Tab-separated table of C-alpha atoms and ligand atoms in Angstrom:
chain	number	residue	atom	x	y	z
M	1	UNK	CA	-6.338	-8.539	47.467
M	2	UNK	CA	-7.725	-10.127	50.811
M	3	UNK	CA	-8.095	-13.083	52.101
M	4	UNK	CA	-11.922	-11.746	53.373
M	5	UNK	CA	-12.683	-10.734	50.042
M	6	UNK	CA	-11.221	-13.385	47.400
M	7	UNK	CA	-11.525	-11.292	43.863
M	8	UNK	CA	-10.983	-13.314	40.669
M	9	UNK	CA	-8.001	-15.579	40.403
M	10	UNK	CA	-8.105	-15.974	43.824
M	11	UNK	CA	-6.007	-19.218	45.023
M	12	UNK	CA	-4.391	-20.710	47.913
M	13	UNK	CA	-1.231	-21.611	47.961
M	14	UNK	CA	0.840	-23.736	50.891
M	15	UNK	CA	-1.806	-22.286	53.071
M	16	UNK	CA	-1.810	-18.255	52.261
M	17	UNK	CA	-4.860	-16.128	50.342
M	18	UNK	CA	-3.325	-15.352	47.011
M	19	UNK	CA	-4.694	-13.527	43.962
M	20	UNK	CA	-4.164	-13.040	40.461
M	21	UNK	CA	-5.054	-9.868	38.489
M	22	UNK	CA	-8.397	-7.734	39.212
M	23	UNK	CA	-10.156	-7.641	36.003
M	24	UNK	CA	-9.383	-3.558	34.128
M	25	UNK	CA	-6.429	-3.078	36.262
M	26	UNK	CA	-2.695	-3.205	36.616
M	27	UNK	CA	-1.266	-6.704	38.380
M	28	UNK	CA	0.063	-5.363	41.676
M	29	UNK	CA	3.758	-6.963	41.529
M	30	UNK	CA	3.939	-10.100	42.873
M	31	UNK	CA	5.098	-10.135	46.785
M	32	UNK	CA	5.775	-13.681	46.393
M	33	UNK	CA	3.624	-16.276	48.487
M	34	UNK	CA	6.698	-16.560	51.310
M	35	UNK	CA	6.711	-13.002	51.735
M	36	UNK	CA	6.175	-10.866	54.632
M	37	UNK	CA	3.431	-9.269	52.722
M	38	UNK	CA	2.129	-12.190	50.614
M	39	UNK	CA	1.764	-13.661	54.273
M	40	UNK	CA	0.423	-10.853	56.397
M	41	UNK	CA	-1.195	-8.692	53.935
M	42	UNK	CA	-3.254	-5.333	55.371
M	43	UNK	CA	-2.248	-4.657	58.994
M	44	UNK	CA	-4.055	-3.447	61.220
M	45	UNK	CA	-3.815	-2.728	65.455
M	46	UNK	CA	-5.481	-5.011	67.336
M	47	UNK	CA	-4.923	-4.099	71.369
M	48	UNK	CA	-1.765	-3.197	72.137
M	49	UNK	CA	-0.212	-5.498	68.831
M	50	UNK	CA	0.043	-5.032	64.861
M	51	UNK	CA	-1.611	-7.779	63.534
M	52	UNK	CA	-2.236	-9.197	60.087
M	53	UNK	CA	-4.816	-10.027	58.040
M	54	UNK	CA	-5.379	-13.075	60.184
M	55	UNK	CA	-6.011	-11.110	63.201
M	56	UNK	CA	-3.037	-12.099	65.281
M	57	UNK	CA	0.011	-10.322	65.967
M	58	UNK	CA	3.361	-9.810	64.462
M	59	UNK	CA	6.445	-8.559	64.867
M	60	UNK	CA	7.776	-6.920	62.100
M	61	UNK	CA	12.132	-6.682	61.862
M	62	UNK	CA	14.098	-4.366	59.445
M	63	UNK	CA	16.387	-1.318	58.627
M	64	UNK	CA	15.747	2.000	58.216
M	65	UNK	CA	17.691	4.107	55.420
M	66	UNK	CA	19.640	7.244	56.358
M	67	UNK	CA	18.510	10.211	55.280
M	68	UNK	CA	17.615	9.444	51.523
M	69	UNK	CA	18.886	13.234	50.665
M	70	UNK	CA	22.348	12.121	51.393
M	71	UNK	CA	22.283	8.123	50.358
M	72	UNK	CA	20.288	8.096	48.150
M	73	UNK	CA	22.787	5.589	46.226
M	74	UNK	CA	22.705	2.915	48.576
M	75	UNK	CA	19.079	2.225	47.330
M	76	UNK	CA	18.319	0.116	44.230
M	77	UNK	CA	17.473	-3.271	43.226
M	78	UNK	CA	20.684	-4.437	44.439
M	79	UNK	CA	21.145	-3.222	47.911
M	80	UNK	CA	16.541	-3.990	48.138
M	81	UNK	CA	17.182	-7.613	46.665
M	82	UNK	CA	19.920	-8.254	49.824
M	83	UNK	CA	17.722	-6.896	52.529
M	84	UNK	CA	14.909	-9.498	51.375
M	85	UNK	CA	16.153	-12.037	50.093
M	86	UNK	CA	19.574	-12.142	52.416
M	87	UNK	CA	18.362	-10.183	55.403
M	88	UNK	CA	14.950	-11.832	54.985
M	89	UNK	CA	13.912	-8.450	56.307
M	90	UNK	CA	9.828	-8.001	56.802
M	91	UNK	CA	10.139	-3.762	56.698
M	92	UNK	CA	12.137	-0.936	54.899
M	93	UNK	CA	11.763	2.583	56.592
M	94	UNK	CA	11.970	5.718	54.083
M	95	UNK	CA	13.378	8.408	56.182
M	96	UNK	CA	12.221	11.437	54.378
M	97	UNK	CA	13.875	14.272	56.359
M	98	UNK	CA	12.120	17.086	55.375
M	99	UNK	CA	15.007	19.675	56.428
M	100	UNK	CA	18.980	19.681	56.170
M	101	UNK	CA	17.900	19.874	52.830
M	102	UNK	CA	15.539	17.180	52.169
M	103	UNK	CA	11.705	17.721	51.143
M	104	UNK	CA	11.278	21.235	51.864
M	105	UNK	CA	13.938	22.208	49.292
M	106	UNK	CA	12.101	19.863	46.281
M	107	UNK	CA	8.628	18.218	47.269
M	108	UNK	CA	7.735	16.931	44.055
M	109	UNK	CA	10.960	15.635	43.915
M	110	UNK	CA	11.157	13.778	47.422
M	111	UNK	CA	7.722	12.511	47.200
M	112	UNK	CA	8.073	10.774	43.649
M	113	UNK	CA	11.541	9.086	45.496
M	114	UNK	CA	9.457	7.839	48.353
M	115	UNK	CA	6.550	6.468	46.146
M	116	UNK	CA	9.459	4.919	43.996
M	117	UNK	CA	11.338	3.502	47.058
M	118	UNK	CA	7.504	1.705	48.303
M	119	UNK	CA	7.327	-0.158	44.966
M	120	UNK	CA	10.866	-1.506	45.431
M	121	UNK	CA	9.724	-2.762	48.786
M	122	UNK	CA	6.990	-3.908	47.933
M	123	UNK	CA	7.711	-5.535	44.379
M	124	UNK	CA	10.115	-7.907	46.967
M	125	UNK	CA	6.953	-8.494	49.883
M	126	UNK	CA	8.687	-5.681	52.514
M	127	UNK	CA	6.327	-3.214	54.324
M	128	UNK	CA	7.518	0.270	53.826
M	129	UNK	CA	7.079	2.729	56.628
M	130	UNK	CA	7.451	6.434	55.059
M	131	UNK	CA	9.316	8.485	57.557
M	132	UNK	CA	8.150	12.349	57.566
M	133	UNK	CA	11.728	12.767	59.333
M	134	UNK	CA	10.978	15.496	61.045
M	135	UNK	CA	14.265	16.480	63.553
M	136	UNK	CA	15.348	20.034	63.353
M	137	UNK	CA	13.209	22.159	64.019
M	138	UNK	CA	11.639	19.397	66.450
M	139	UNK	CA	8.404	21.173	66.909
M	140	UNK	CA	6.353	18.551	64.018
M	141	UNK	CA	3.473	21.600	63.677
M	142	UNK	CA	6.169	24.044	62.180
M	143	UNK	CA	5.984	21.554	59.181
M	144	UNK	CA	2.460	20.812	59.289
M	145	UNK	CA	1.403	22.370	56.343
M	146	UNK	CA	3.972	20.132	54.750
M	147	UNK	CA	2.776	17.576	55.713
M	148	UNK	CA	-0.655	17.632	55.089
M	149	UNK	CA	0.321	18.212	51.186
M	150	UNK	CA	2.571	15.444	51.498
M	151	UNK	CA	0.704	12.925	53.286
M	152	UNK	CA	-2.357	14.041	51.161
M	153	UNK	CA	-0.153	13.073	48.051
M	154	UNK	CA	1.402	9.304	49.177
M	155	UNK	CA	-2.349	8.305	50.883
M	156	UNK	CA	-3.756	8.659	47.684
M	157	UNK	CA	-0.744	7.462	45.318
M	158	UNK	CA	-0.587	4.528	47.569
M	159	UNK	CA	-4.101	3.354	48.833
M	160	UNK	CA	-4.556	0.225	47.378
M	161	UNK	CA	-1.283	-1.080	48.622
M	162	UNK	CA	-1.154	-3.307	51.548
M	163	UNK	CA	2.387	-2.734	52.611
M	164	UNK	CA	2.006	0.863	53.605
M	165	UNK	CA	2.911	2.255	57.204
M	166	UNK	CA	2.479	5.615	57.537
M	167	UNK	CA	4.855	7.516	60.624
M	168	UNK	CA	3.823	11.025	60.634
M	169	UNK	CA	6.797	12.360	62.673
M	170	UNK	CA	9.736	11.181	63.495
M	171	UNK	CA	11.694	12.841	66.431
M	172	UNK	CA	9.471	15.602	68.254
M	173	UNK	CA	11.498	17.440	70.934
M	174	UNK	CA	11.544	21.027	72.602
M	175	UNK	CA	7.593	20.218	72.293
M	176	UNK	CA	5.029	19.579	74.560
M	177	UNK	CA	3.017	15.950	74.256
M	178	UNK	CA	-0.361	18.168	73.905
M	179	UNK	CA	1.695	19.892	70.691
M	180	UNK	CA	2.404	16.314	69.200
M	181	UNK	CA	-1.141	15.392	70.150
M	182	UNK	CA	-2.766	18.240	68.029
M	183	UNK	CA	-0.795	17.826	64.992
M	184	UNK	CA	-1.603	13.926	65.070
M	185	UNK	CA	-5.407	15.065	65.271
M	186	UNK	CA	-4.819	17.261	62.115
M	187	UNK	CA	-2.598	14.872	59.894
M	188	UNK	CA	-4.088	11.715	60.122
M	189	UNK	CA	-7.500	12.702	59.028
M	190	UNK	CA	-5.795	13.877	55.839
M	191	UNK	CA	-4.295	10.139	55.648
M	192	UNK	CA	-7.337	8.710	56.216
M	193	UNK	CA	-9.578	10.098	53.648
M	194	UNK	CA	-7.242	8.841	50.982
M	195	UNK	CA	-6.098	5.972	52.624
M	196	UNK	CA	-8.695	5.043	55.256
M	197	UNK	CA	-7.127	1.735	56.468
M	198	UNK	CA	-2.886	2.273	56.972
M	199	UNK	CA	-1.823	1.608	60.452
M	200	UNK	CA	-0.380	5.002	61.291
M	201	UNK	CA	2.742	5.742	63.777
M	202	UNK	CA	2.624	8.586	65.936
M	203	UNK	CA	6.139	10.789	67.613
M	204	UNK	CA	6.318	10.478	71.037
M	205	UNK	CA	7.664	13.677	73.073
M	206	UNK	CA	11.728	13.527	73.705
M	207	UNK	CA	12.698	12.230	70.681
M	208	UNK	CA	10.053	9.807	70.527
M	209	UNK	CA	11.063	8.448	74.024
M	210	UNK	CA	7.222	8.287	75.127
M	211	UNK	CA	8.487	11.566	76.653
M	212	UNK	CA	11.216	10.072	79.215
M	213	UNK	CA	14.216	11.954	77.659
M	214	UNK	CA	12.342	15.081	78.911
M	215	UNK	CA	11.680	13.548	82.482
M	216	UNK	CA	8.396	12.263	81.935
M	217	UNK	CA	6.635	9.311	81.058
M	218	UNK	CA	4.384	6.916	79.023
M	219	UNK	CA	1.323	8.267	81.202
M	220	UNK	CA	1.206	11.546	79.516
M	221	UNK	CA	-0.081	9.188	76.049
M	222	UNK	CA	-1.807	7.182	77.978
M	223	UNK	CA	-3.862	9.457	80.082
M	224	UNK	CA	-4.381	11.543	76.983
M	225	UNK	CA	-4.372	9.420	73.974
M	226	UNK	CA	-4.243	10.525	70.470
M	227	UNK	CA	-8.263	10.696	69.201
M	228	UNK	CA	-7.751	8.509	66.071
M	229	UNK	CA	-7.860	4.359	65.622
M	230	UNK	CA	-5.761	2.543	64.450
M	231	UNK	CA	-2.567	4.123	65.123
M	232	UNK	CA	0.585	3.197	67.216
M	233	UNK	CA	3.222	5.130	68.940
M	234	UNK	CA	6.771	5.103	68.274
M	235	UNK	CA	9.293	4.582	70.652
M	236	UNK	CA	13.186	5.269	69.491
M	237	UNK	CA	16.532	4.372	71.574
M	238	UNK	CA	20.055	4.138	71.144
M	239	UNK	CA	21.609	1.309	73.096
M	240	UNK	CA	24.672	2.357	74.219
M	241	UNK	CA	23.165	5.743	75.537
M	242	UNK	CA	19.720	4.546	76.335
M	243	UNK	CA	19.452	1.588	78.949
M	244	UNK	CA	17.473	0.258	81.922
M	245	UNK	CA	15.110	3.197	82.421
M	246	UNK	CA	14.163	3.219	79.192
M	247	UNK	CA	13.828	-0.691	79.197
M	248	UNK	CA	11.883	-0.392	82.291
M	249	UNK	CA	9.176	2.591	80.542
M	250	UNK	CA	8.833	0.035	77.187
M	251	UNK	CA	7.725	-2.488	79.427
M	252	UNK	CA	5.580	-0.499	81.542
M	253	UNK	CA	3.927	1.143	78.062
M	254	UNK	CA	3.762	-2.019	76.267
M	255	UNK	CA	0.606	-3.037	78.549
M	256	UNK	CA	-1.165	0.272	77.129
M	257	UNK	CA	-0.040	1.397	74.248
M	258	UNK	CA	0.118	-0.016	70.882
M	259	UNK	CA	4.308	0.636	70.171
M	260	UNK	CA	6.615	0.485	67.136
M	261	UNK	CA	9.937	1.170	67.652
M	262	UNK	CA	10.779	2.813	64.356
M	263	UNK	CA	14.203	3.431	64.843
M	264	UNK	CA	16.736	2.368	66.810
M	265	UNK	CA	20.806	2.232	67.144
M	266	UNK	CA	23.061	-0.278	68.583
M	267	UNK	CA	25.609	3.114	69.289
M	268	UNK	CA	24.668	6.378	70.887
M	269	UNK	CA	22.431	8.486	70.452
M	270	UNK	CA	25.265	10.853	68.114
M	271	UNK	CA	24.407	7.907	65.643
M	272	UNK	CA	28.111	7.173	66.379
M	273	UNK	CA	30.943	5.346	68.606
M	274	UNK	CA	31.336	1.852	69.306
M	275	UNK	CA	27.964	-1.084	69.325
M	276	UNK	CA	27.684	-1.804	72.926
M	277	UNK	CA	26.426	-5.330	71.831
M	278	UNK	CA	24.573	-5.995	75.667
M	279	UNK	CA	22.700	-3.629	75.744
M	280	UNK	CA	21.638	-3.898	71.579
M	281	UNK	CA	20.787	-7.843	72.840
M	282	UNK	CA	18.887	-6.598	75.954
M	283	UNK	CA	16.846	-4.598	73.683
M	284	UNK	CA	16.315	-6.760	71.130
M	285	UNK	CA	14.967	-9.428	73.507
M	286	UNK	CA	12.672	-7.376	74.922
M	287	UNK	CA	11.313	-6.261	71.688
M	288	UNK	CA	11.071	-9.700	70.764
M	289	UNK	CA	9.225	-10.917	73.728
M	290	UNK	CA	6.871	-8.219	73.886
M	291	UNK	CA	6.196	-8.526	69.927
M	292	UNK	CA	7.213	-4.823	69.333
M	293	UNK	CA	8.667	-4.537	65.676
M	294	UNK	CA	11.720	-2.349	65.117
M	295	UNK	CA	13.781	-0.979	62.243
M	296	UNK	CA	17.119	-0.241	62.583
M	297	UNK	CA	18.687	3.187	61.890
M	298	UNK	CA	21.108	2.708	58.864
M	299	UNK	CA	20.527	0.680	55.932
M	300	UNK	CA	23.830	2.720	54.352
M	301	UNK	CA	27.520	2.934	54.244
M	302	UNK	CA	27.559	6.396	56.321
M	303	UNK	CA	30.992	6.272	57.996
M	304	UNK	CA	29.506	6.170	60.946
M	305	UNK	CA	29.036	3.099	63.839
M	306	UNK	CA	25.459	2.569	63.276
M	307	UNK	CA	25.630	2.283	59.525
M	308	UNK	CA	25.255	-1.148	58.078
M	309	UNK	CA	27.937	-1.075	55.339
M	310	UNK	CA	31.108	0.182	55.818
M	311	UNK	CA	32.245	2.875	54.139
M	312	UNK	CA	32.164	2.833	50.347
M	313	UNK	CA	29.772	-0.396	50.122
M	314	UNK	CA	27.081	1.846	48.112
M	315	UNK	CA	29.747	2.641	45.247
M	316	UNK	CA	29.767	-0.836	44.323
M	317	UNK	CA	27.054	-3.822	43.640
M	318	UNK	CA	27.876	-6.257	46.369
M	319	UNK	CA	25.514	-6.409	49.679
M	320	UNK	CA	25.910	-9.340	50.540
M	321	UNK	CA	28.938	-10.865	51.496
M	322	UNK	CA	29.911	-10.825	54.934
M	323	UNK	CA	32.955	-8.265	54.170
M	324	UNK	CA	30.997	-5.437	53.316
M	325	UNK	CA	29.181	-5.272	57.100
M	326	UNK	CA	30.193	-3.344	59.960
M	327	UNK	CA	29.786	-4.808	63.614
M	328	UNK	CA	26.495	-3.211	63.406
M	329	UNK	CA	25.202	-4.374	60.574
M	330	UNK	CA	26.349	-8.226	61.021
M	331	UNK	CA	24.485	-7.995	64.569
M	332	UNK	CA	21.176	-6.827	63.015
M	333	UNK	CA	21.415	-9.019	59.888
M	334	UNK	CA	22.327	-11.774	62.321
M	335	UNK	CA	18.967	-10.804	64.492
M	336	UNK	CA	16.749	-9.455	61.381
M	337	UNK	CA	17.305	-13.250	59.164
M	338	UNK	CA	15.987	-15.706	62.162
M	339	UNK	CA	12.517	-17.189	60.919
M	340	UNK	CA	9.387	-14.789	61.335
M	341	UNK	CA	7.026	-17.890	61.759
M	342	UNK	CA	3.893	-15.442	61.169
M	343	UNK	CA	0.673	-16.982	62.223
M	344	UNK	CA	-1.573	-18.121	58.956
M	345	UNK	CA	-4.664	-18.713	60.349
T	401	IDC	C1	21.792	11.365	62.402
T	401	IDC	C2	22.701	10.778	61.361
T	401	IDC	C3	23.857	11.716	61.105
T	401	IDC	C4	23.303	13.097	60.770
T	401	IDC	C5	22.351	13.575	61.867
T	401	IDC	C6	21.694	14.903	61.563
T	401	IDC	O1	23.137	9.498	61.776
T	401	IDC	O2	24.658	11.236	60.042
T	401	IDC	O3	24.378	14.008	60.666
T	401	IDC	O4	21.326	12.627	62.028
T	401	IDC	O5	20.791	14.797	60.529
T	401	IDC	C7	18.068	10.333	65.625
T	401	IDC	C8	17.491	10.863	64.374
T	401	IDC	C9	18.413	10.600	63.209
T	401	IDC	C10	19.878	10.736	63.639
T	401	IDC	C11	20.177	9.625	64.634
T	401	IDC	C12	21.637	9.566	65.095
T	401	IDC	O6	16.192	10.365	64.091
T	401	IDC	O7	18.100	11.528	62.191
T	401	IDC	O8	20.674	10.526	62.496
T	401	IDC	N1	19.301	9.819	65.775
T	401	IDC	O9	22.007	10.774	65.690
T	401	IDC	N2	17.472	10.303	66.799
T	401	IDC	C13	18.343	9.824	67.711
T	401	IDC	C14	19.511	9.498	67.082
């Protein structure tokens, strides 16, 4: 289903490409027309910017889950219905850790919960961006072989899907950028024979801090990029630990480098403490103005500050009234619901 290629039952509706079943096979679900994914459709990276099947760029706004070993509750058609249709949300991150006992203890298991969690995202028009959480150990090439099987397993499950983002590691640290770089080089040609056009997001070194938590820079990516199209980095903060500096580096890198900032807090970098709300609205400015899409770390009722829900929420059915969020969570749903206005043509 592209707007390029209209199949049969193509039809336009207020303006966006739509189809209607492909002739032998199963109806994807229906996105809706007003979706983020009925609207954008297959992204791709055009410069430094995601862009959508129109060519221009977009910024894509949502949450992240916590780890979905530990919460995995807080994820079903209730919680999913409130982050689209409340939240208006455009993206739902699966963090998959793959320790602290998530895929490595049960990979059949794991990667049938992830392919489950895309087709709740994308039954209500969300991207999903699968999370190969990689923390502890940070090293991402002591769980290479890992993920080759895994990514070799969601490419192909998921191909024909348009609302697939694939971030091969999360957090590399203790590891050098030319570490990160070879791993990259051997996991995304595994993606890409199943799965040959997914925008792909590549760790940065120091916790995905385009290597400035380790006193270095965005020049070590740029000056020795990963060998692959198509691809982004990622760039991760935490406001109240993470400030100007790391401001100043996005900006810089932002020129250069095609960046996603696939997780983010509005607390420290503990995942815990108080929201310091300037510098969250600092950051979320200059994401905004530089078209850099984010998703916020939790989507869950851990009882901790940058969880969405306070504590509890996920034992019951309501996520949406305004009692069940946390300062955190009313700032980002606050931010996250403001009109996309995606270019259609
Ligand atoms: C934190 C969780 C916390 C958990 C810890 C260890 O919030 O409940 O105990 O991980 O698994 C990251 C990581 C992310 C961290 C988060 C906050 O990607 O896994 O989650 N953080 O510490 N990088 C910087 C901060």
């Amino acid at each position: 289903m592209t707007g390029a290629n209209p199949k049969p039952g193509a039809f336009t509706l207020n303006g966006v490409a739509c189809t209607g079943s492909v002739g032998g096979e199963e109806p994807p679900p229906d996105p809706g027309t007003g979706t983020p994914v009925g609207i954008n459709g297959q992204l791709k990276v055009c410069g430094v910017y995601l862009c959508n099947q129109y060519n221009r760029p977009v910024q894509l706004r949502g949450m992240s889950t916590h780890g979905i070993q530990w919460f995995s509750r807080c994820y079903n058609n209730a919680s999913l219905d409130a982050l689209a249709k409340d939240w208006k949300s455009d993206l739902f991150r699966i963090a998959m850790y793959v320790q602290e006992s998530g895929y490595e203890t049960d990979p059949a298991g794991f990667t049938s919960r992830v392919n489950s969690l895309v087709d709740m995202a994308e039954a209500r028009g969300m991207y999903a961006l699968i999370d190969f959480h990689t923390l502890t150990p940070g090293d991402p090439n002591y769980n290479l072989e890992r993920a080759k099987t895994f990514f070799a397993s969601v490419a192909a499950r998921n191909a024909d899907k348009k609302n697939v983002i694939y971030e091969i590691a999360n957090e590399p640290n203790g590891v050098s950028w030319a570490g990160i770089k070879s791993y990259a080089e051997q996991v995304i040609p595994v993606i890409r024979a199943a799965d040959p056009d997914a925008v792909i997001i590549v760790g940065t070194r120091g916790w995905s801090s385009l290597g400035v938590s380790d006193g270095s820079n965005e020049a070590e990516v740029i000056n020795n990029p990963v060998n692959a199209s198509n691809i982004m980095y990622a760039f991760h903060f935490y406001a109240a630990s993470h400030k100007d500096t790391y401001r100043a580096a996005v900006s810089r890198a932002a020129t250069k480098l095609p960046l996603f900032v696939t997780e983010f807090g509005t607390v420290t970098y503990t995942g815990g403490g108080a929201v310091d709300r300037a510098s969250s609205t600092a950051w979320l400015d200059l994401l905004d103005q530089l078209k850099i899409g984010y998703a916020n770390w939790t989507y869950s009722d851990a009882d901790e500050g940058s969880a969405a829900f306070k504590p509890g929420t996920c034992n019951g059915t309501d996520y949406s009234s305004s009692g069940v969020l946390t300062e955190s969570g009313a700032l980002l749903k606050s931010r996250i619901s403001t009109p996309d206005a995606f270019p259609t043509s």
